[in-house]
PDB file of C-alpha atoms in Angstrom:
ATOM      1  CA  UNK A1325     -46.668 -28.664 -38.167  1.00  0.00           C
ATOM      2  CA  UNK A1326     -44.628 -26.398 -35.875  1.00  0.00           C
ATOM      3  CA  UNK A1327     -46.461 -24.046 -33.563  1.00  0.00           C
ATOM      4  CA  UNK A1328     -45.303 -20.434 -33.507  1.00  0.00           C
ATOM      5  CA  UNK A1329     -44.101 -19.299 -30.057  1.00  0.00           C
ATOM      6  CA  UNK A1330     -46.071 -16.554 -28.362  1.00  0.00           C
ATOM      7  CA  UNK A1331     -43.611 -13.676 -28.728  1.00  0.00           C
ATOM      8  CA  UNK A1332     -45.716 -11.384 -26.530  1.00  0.00           C
ATOM      9  CA  UNK A1333     -45.507 -13.891 -23.691  1.00  0.00           C
ATOM     10  CA  UNK A1334     -41.751 -14.284 -24.145  1.00  0.00           C
ATOM     11  CA  UNK A1335     -41.328 -10.482 -24.161  1.00  0.00           C
ATOM     12  CA  UNK A1336     -43.322 -10.099 -20.920  1.00  0.00           C
ATOM     13  CA  UNK A1337     -41.350 -12.930 -19.311  1.00  0.00           C
ATOM     14  CA  UNK A1338     -38.034 -11.352 -20.380  1.00  0.00           C
ATOM     15  CA  UNK A1339     -39.069  -7.906 -19.088  1.00  0.00           C
ATOM     16  CA  UNK A1340     -40.231  -9.276 -15.751  1.00  0.00           C
ATOM     17  CA  UNK A1341     -37.003 -11.200 -15.156  1.00  0.00           C
ATOM     18  CA  UNK A1342     -35.068  -9.939 -12.172  1.00  0.00           C
ATOM     19  CA  UNK A1343     -32.414  -7.471 -13.183  1.00  0.00           C
ATOM     20  CA  UNK A1344     -29.079  -7.759 -11.430  1.00  0.00           C
ATOM     21  CA  UNK A1345     -28.817  -5.215  -8.642  1.00  0.00           C
ATOM     22  CA  UNK A1346     -27.094  -2.009  -9.566  1.00  0.00           C
ATOM     23  CA  UNK A1347     -23.907  -1.238  -7.700  1.00  0.00           C
ATOM     24  CA  UNK A1348     -24.262   0.963  -4.637  1.00  0.00           C
ATOM     25  CA  UNK A1349     -22.702   4.137  -5.996  1.00  0.00           C
ATOM     26  CA  UNK A1350     -23.080   6.095  -2.745  1.00  0.00           C
ATOM     27  CA  UNK A1351     -21.322   3.343  -0.780  1.00  0.00           C
ATOM     28  CA  UNK A1352     -18.452   3.322  -3.270  1.00  0.00           C
ATOM     29  CA  UNK A1353     -18.045   7.111  -2.994  1.00  0.00           C
ATOM     30  CA  UNK A1354     -18.069   6.845   0.809  1.00  0.00           C
ATOM     31  CA  UNK A1355     -15.458   4.090   0.660  1.00  0.00           C
ATOM     32  CA  UNK A1356     -13.201   6.146  -1.622  1.00  0.00           C
ATOM     33  CA  UNK A1357     -13.522   9.126   0.735  1.00  0.00           C
ATOM     34  CA  UNK A1358     -12.715   6.937   3.753  1.00  0.00           C
ATOM     35  CA  UNK A1359      -9.742   5.424   1.887  1.00  0.00           C
ATOM     36  CA  UNK A1360      -8.492   8.906   1.024  1.00  0.00           C
ATOM     37  CA  UNK A1361      -8.670  10.014   4.667  1.00  0.00           C
ATOM     38  CA  UNK A1362      -6.893   6.827   5.787  1.00  0.00           C
ATOM     39  CA  UNK A1363      -4.260   7.394   3.094  1.00  0.00           C
ATOM     40  CA  UNK A1364      -3.518  10.888   4.430  1.00  0.00           C
ATOM     41  CA  UNK A1365      -3.455   9.708   8.070  1.00  0.00           C
ATOM     42  CA  UNK A1366      -0.991   6.944   7.171  1.00  0.00           C
ATOM     43  CA  UNK A1367       1.132   9.429   5.242  1.00  0.00           C
ATOM     44  CA  UNK A1368       1.212  11.732   8.265  1.00  0.00           C
ATOM     45  CA  UNK A1369       2.173   8.869  10.586  1.00  0.00           C
ATOM     46  CA  UNK A1370       4.972   7.664   8.320  1.00  0.00           C
ATOM     47  CA  UNK A1371       6.225  11.240   7.899  1.00  0.00           C
ATOM     48  CA  UNK A1372       6.377  11.732  11.671  1.00  0.00           C
ATOM     49  CA  UNK A1373       8.148   8.390  12.128  1.00  0.00           C
ATOM     50  CA  UNK A1374      10.701   9.244   9.434  1.00  0.00           C
ATOM     51  CA  UNK A1375      11.400  12.639  10.967  1.00  0.00           C
ATOM     52  CA  UNK A1376      11.799  11.103  14.443  1.00  0.00           C
ATOM     53  CA  UNK A1377      14.187   8.414  13.189  1.00  0.00           C
ATOM     54  CA  UNK A1378      16.291  10.944  11.268  1.00  0.00           C
ATOM     55  CA  UNK A1379      16.254  13.344  14.232  1.00  0.00           C
ATOM     56  CA  UNK A1380      17.444  10.557  16.539  1.00  0.00           C
ATOM     57  CA  UNK A1381      20.182   9.642  14.098  1.00  0.00           C
ATOM     58  CA  UNK A1382      21.209  13.304  13.822  1.00  0.00           C
ATOM     59  CA  UNK A1383      21.291  13.720  17.613  1.00  0.00           C
ATOM     60  CA  UNK A1384      23.446  10.623  17.894  1.00  0.00           C
ATOM     61  CA  UNK A1385      25.835  11.999  15.269  1.00  0.00           C
ATOM     62  CA  UNK A1386      26.000  15.388  17.009  1.00  0.00           C
ATOM     63  CA  UNK A1387      26.792  13.824  20.399  1.00  0.00           C
ATOM     64  CA  UNK A1388      29.188  11.159  19.185  1.00  0.00           C
ATOM     65  CA  UNK A1389      32.900  11.911  18.960  1.00  0.00           C
ATOM     66  CA  UNK A1390      33.202   9.216  16.289  1.00  0.00           C
ATOM     67  CA  UNK A1391      33.078  10.645  12.727  1.00  0.00           C
ATOM     68  CA  UNK A1392      31.501   7.376  11.576  1.00  0.00           C
ATOM     69  CA  UNK A1393      28.303   8.483  13.317  1.00  0.00           C
ATOM     70  CA  UNK A1394      27.902  11.078  10.573  1.00  0.00           C
ATOM     71  CA  UNK A1395      28.234   8.354   7.959  1.00  0.00           C
ATOM     72  CA  UNK A1396      25.539   6.450   9.799  1.00  0.00           C
ATOM     73  CA  UNK A1397      23.318   9.553   9.694  1.00  0.00           C
ATOM     74  CA  UNK A1398      24.056   9.887   5.974  1.00  0.00           C
ATOM     75  CA  UNK A1399      23.125   6.242   5.416  1.00  0.00           C
ATOM     76  CA  UNK A1400      19.869   6.749   7.324  1.00  0.00           C
ATOM     77  CA  UNK A1401      19.044   9.824   5.258  1.00  0.00           C
ATOM     78  CA  UNK A1402      19.831   8.087   1.964  1.00  0.00           C
ATOM     79  CA  UNK A1403      17.801   5.042   2.925  1.00  0.00           C
ATOM     80  CA  UNK A1404      14.838   7.206   4.012  1.00  0.00           C
ATOM     81  CA  UNK A1405      15.045   9.000   0.664  1.00  0.00           C
ATOM     82  CA  UNK A1406      15.059   5.665  -1.176  1.00  0.00           C
ATOM     83  CA  UNK A1407      12.060   4.367   0.764  1.00  0.00           C
ATOM     84  CA  UNK A1408      10.093   7.595   0.259  1.00  0.00           C
ATOM     85  CA  UNK A1409      10.923   7.636  -3.464  1.00  0.00           C
ATOM     86  CA  UNK A1410       9.720   4.058  -3.910  1.00  0.00           C
ATOM     87  CA  UNK A1411       6.577   4.719  -1.861  1.00  0.00           C
ATOM     88  CA  UNK A1412       5.706   7.828  -3.866  1.00  0.00           C
ATOM     89  CA  UNK A1413       6.361   6.001  -7.130  1.00  0.00           C
ATOM     90  CA  UNK A1414       4.122   3.086  -6.086  1.00  0.00           C
ATOM     91  CA  UNK A1415       1.319   5.404  -4.988  1.00  0.00           C
ATOM     92  CA  UNK A1416       1.209   7.533  -8.121  1.00  0.00           C
ATOM     93  CA  UNK A1417      -2.357   8.048  -9.270  1.00  0.00           C
ATOM     94  CA  UNK A1418      -3.831   6.954  -5.921  1.00  0.00           C
ATOM     95  CA  UNK A1419      -4.096  10.269  -4.107  1.00  0.00           C
ATOM     96  CA  UNK A1420      -7.617  11.217  -5.154  1.00  0.00           C
ATOM     97  CA  UNK A1421     -10.086  10.580  -7.980  1.00  0.00           C
ATOM     98  CA  UNK A1422      -9.492  12.742 -11.063  1.00  0.00           C
ATOM     99  CA  UNK A1423     -13.085  14.030 -10.869  1.00  0.00           C
ATOM    100  CA  UNK A1424     -16.379  13.368  -9.074  1.00  0.00           C
ATOM    101  CA  UNK A1425     -17.635  10.635 -11.393  1.00  0.00           C
ATOM    102  CA  UNK A1426     -18.249   7.095 -10.223  1.00  0.00           C
ATOM    103  CA  UNK A1427     -15.830   5.757 -12.843  1.00  0.00           C
ATOM    104  CA  UNK A1428     -13.050   7.974 -11.447  1.00  0.00           C
ATOM    105  CA  UNK A1429     -13.807   6.795  -7.906  1.00  0.00           C
ATOM    106  CA  UNK A1430     -13.763   3.201  -9.068  1.00  0.00           C
ATOM    107  CA  UNK A1431     -10.516   3.700 -10.987  1.00  0.00           C
ATOM    108  CA  UNK A1432      -8.695   5.252  -8.015  1.00  0.00           C
ATOM    109  CA  UNK A1433      -9.882   2.376  -5.800  1.00  0.00           C
ATOM    110  CA  UNK A1434      -8.535  -0.149  -8.307  1.00  0.00           C
ATOM    111  CA  UNK A1435      -5.206   1.713  -8.482  1.00  0.00           C
ATOM    112  CA  UNK A1436      -4.971   1.757  -4.680  1.00  0.00           C
ATOM    113  CA  UNK A1437      -5.514  -1.998  -4.510  1.00  0.00           C
ATOM    114  CA  UNK A1438      -2.892  -2.670  -7.160  1.00  0.00           C
ATOM    115  CA  UNK A1439      -0.481  -0.285  -5.440  1.00  0.00           C
ATOM    116  CA  UNK A1440      -0.875  -2.066  -2.097  1.00  0.00           C
ATOM    117  CA  UNK A1441      -0.467  -5.485  -3.717  1.00  0.00           C
ATOM    118  CA  UNK A1442       2.785  -4.360  -5.354  1.00  0.00           C
ATOM    119  CA  UNK A1443       3.953  -2.616  -2.175  1.00  0.00           C
ATOM    120  CA  UNK A1444       3.935  -5.836  -0.136  1.00  0.00           C
ATOM    121  CA  UNK A1445       6.974  -7.577  -1.649  1.00  0.00           C
ATOM    122  CA  UNK A1446       8.740  -4.258  -2.249  1.00  0.00           C
ATOM    123  CA  UNK A1447       8.202  -3.169   1.369  1.00  0.00           C
ATOM    124  CA  UNK A1448       9.417  -6.506   2.727  1.00  0.00           C
ATOM    125  CA  UNK A1449      12.523  -6.323   0.530  1.00  0.00           C
ATOM    126  CA  UNK A1450      13.272  -2.756   1.664  1.00  0.00           C
ATOM    127  CA  UNK A1451      12.832  -3.771   5.306  1.00  0.00           C
ATOM    128  CA  UNK A1452      15.331  -6.614   4.888  1.00  0.00           C
ATOM    129  CA  UNK A1453      17.750  -4.359   2.980  1.00  0.00           C
ATOM    130  CA  UNK A1454      17.510  -1.803   5.793  1.00  0.00           C
ATOM    131  CA  UNK A1455      18.286  -4.416   8.443  1.00  0.00           C
ATOM    132  CA  UNK A1456      21.192  -5.934   6.526  1.00  0.00           C
ATOM    133  CA  UNK A1457      22.489  -2.460   5.652  1.00  0.00           C
ATOM    134  CA  UNK A1458      22.351  -1.482   9.307  1.00  0.00           C
ATOM    135  CA  UNK A1459      24.314  -4.586  10.271  1.00  0.00           C
ATOM    136  CA  UNK A1460      26.876  -3.957   7.532  1.00  0.00           C
ATOM    137  CA  UNK A1461      27.340  -0.309   8.548  1.00  0.00           C
ATOM    138  CA  UNK A1462      27.777  -1.195  12.202  1.00  0.00           C
ATOM    139  CA  UNK A1463      30.308  -3.855  11.269  1.00  0.00           C
ATOM    140  CA  UNK A1464      32.194  -1.679   8.801  1.00  0.00           C
ATOM    141  CA  UNK A1465      32.062   1.708  10.537  1.00  0.00           C
ATOM    142  CA  UNK A1466      32.024   0.801  14.199  1.00  0.00           C
ATOM    143  CA  UNK A1467      33.799  -2.543  14.082  1.00  0.00           C
ATOM    144  CA  UNK A1468      30.906  -4.253  15.887  1.00  0.00           C
ATOM    145  CA  UNK A1469      30.686  -7.984  15.236  1.00  0.00           C
ATOM    146  CA  UNK A1470      27.453  -9.178  13.618  1.00  0.00           C
ATOM    147  CA  UNK A1471      26.872 -11.795  16.301  1.00  0.00           C
ATOM    148  CA  UNK A1472      27.003  -9.049  18.937  1.00  0.00           C
ATOM    149  CA  UNK A1473      24.589  -6.808  17.028  1.00  0.00           C
ATOM    150  CA  UNK A1474      22.131  -9.659  16.403  1.00  0.00           C
ATOM    151  CA  UNK A1475      21.602 -10.014  20.158  1.00  0.00           C
ATOM    152  CA  UNK A1476      21.039  -6.327  20.941  1.00  0.00           C
ATOM    153  CA  UNK A1477      17.570  -5.228  22.088  1.00  0.00           C
ATOM    154  CA  UNK A1478      17.191  -2.986  19.010  1.00  0.00           C
ATOM    155  CA  UNK A1479      17.903  -5.895  16.638  1.00  0.00           C
ATOM    156  CA  UNK A1480      15.639  -8.244  18.586  1.00  0.00           C
ATOM    157  CA  UNK A1481      12.769  -5.751  18.301  1.00  0.00           C
ATOM    158  CA  UNK A1482      13.459  -4.635  14.701  1.00  0.00           C
ATOM    159  CA  UNK A1483      14.780  -7.885  13.255  1.00  0.00           C
ATOM    160  CA  UNK A1484      13.647 -10.942  15.164  1.00  0.00           C
ATOM    161  CA  UNK A1485      10.197  -9.640  16.111  1.00  0.00           C
ATOM    162  CA  UNK A1486       9.559  -6.679  13.798  1.00  0.00           C
ATOM    163  CA  UNK A1487      10.581  -8.248  10.487  1.00  0.00           C
ATOM    164  CA  UNK A1488       8.282 -11.297  10.698  1.00  0.00           C
ATOM    165  CA  UNK A1489       5.390  -9.175  11.988  1.00  0.00           C
ATOM    166  CA  UNK A1490       5.919  -6.587   9.249  1.00  0.00           C
ATOM    167  CA  UNK A1491       6.126  -9.274   6.547  1.00  0.00           C
ATOM    168  CA  UNK A1492       3.003 -11.043   7.846  1.00  0.00           C
ATOM    169  CA  UNK A1493       1.098  -7.748   7.981  1.00  0.00           C
ATOM    170  CA  UNK A1494       2.119  -6.793   4.457  1.00  0.00           C
ATOM    171  CA  UNK A1495       1.183 -10.226   3.074  1.00  0.00           C
ATOM    172  CA  UNK A1496      -2.163 -10.196   4.921  1.00  0.00           C
ATOM    173  CA  UNK A1497      -2.950  -6.717   3.571  1.00  0.00           C
ATOM    174  CA  UNK A1498      -1.944  -7.702   0.015  1.00  0.00           C
ATOM    175  CA  UNK A1499      -4.305 -10.694   0.138  1.00  0.00           C
ATOM    176  CA  UNK A1500      -7.091  -8.489   1.477  1.00  0.00           C
ATOM    177  CA  UNK A1501      -6.457  -6.010  -1.345  1.00  0.00           C
ATOM    178  CA  UNK A1502      -6.487  -8.837  -3.927  1.00  0.00           C
ATOM    179  CA  UNK A1503      -9.951  -9.886  -2.744  1.00  0.00           C
ATOM    180  CA  UNK A1504     -11.110  -6.273  -2.834  1.00  0.00           C
ATOM    181  CA  UNK A1505      -9.624  -5.833  -6.316  1.00  0.00           C
ATOM    182  CA  UNK A1506     -11.714  -8.742  -7.634  1.00  0.00           C
ATOM    183  CA  UNK A1507     -14.880  -7.083  -6.312  1.00  0.00           C
ATOM    184  CA  UNK A1508     -13.923  -3.718  -7.797  1.00  0.00           C
ATOM    185  CA  UNK A1509     -13.096  -5.208 -11.210  1.00  0.00           C
ATOM    186  CA  UNK A1510     -16.460  -6.982 -11.217  1.00  0.00           C
ATOM    187  CA  UNK A1511     -18.164  -3.717 -10.281  1.00  0.00           C
ATOM    188  CA  UNK A1512     -16.325  -1.961 -13.118  1.00  0.00           C
ATOM    189  CA  UNK A1513     -17.517  -4.667 -15.521  1.00  0.00           C
ATOM    190  CA  UNK A1514     -21.120  -4.275 -14.294  1.00  0.00           C
ATOM    191  CA  UNK A1515     -20.977  -0.501 -14.710  1.00  0.00           C
ATOM    192  CA  UNK A1516     -19.586  -0.866 -18.225  1.00  0.00           C
ATOM    193  CA  UNK A1517     -22.479  -3.175 -19.136  1.00  0.00           C
ATOM    194  CA  UNK A1518     -25.209  -0.914 -17.741  1.00  0.00           C
TER     195      UNK A1518
END
């Protein structure tokens, strides 16, 4: 004969089982706020850098007797516009949470991670396009041989040193954001279940 299980004992055992810890909502809100401040600081820095580069290019065009300097300034302006357009497109929906709920904070954090992951290969490609475009313009407009330009201090800093460092930094950040994205998606799943 089969013995009936003690359902009261099973119920007490089930109720006393350790519940998974709830996500730290305050820490997530603080992180979103810190990310938002960092986002705005980075935007300010990139804006200042863009303005300085375009101002330098404009000053060069104003001082140069060669009309090709104005084409170089135009190229710089068009390329800056392209980069800014791509950056704004990639960061759509990442500026701030839509409201003060934890789900909105979580969603904007997830969007930021995905944006940064996508930005890595796009940023590297734009960097390379900018370098190659600069070489092509100098060759075409100023008649400067590529081998001469490749040995200039500006190309050594921007191309030989800057490009690998930029690519490594973007890849490192994308991997960091992928790890963070996994945590955030798990947190979103936990919140949906509770």
